[in-house]
Coordinates of N, CA and C in Angstrom, one line a residue:
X1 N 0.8 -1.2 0.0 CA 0.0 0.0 0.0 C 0.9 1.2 0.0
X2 N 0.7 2.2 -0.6 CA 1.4 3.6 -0.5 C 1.9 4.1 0.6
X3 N 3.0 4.6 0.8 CA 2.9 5.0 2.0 C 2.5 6.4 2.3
X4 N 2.2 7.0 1.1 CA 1.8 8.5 1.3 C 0.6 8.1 2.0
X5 N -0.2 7.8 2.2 CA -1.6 7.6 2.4 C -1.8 7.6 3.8
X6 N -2.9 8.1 4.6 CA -3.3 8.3 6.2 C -3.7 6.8 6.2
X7 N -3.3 6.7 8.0 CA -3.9 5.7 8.4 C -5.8 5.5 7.9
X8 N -6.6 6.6 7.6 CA -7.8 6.6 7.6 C -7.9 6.0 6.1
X9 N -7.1 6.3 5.1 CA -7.1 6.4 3.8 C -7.0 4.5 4.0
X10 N -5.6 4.0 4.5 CA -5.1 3.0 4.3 C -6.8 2.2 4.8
X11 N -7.4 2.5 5.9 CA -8.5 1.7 6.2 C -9.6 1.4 5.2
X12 N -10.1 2.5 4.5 CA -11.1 3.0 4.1 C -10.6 2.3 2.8
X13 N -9.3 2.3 2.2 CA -9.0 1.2 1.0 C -9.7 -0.1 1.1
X14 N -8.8 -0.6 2.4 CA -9.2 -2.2 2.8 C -10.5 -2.7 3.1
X15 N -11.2 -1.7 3.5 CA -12.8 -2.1 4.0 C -13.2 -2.2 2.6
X16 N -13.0 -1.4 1.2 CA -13.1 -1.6 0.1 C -12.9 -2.6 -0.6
X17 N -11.8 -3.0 -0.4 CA -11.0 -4.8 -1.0 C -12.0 -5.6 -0.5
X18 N -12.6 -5.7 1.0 CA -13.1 -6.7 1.2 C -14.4 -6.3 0.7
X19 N -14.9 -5.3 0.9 CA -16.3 -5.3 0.2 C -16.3 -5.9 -1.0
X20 N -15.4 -5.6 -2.2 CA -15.7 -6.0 -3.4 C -15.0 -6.9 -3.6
X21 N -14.4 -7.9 -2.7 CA -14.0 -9.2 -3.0 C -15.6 -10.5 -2.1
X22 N -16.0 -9.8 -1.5 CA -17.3 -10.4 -0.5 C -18.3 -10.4 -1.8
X23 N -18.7 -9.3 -2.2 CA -19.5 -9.5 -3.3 C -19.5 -10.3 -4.4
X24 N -18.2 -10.7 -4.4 CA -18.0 -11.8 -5.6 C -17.9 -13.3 -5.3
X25 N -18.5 -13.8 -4.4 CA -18.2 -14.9 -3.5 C -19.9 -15.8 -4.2
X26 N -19.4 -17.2 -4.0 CA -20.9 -17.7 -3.6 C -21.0 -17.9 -2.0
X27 N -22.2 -18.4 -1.6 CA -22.6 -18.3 -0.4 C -22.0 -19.4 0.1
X28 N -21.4 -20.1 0.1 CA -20.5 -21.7 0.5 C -19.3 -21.1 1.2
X29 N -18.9 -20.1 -0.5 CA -17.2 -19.7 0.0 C -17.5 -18.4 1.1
X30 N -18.6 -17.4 0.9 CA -18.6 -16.8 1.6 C -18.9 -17.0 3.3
X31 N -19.1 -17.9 3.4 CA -19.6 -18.5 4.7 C -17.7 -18.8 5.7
X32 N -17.2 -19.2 4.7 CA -15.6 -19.5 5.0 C -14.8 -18.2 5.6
X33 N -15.2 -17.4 4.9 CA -14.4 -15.7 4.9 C -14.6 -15.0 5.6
X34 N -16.4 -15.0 5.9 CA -16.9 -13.8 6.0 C -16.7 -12.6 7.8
X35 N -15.8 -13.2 8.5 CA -15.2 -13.2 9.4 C -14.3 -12.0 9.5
X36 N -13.2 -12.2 8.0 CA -12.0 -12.1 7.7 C -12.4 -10.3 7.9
X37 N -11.7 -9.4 8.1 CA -11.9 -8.1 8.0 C -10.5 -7.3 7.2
X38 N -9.6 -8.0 6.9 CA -8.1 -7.6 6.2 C -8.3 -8.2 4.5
X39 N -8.2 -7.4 3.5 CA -8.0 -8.1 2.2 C -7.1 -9.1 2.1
X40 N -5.7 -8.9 3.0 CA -5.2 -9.8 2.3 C -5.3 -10.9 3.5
X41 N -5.4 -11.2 4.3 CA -5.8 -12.5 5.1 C -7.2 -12.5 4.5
X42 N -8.3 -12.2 3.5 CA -9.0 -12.2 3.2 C -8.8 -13.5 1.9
X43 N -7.6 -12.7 0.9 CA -7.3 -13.3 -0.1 C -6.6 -14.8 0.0
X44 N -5.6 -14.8 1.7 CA -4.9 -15.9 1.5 C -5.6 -16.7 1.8
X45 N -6.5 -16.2 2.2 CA -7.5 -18.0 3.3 C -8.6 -18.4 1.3
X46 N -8.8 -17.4 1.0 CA -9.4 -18.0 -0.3 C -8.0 -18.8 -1.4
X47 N -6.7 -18.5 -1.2 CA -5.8 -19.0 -2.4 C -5.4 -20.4 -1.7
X48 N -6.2 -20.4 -0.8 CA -5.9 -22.4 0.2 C -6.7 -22.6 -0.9

């Protein structure tokens, strides 16, 4: 992530990633994730 960016900026990205990585889910896989609140511990538990 950039490092110019505020801590609010950096959050307000991530809450982003997972929203639009959540909405691409079926309801199986989303049941697995849906926990997850970090994109990228979001991403690694889906690349198992």
């Amino acid at each position: 992530m950039p490092g110019h960016l505020s801590a609010e900026e950096k959050t307000e990205m991530n809450d982003k990633a997972v929203s639009a990585i959540i909405l691409c889910l079926w309801d199986k896989v989303l049941r697995e994730v849906a926990r997850e609140t970090s994109a990228v511990l979001l991403w690694t538990k889906l690349d198992v």
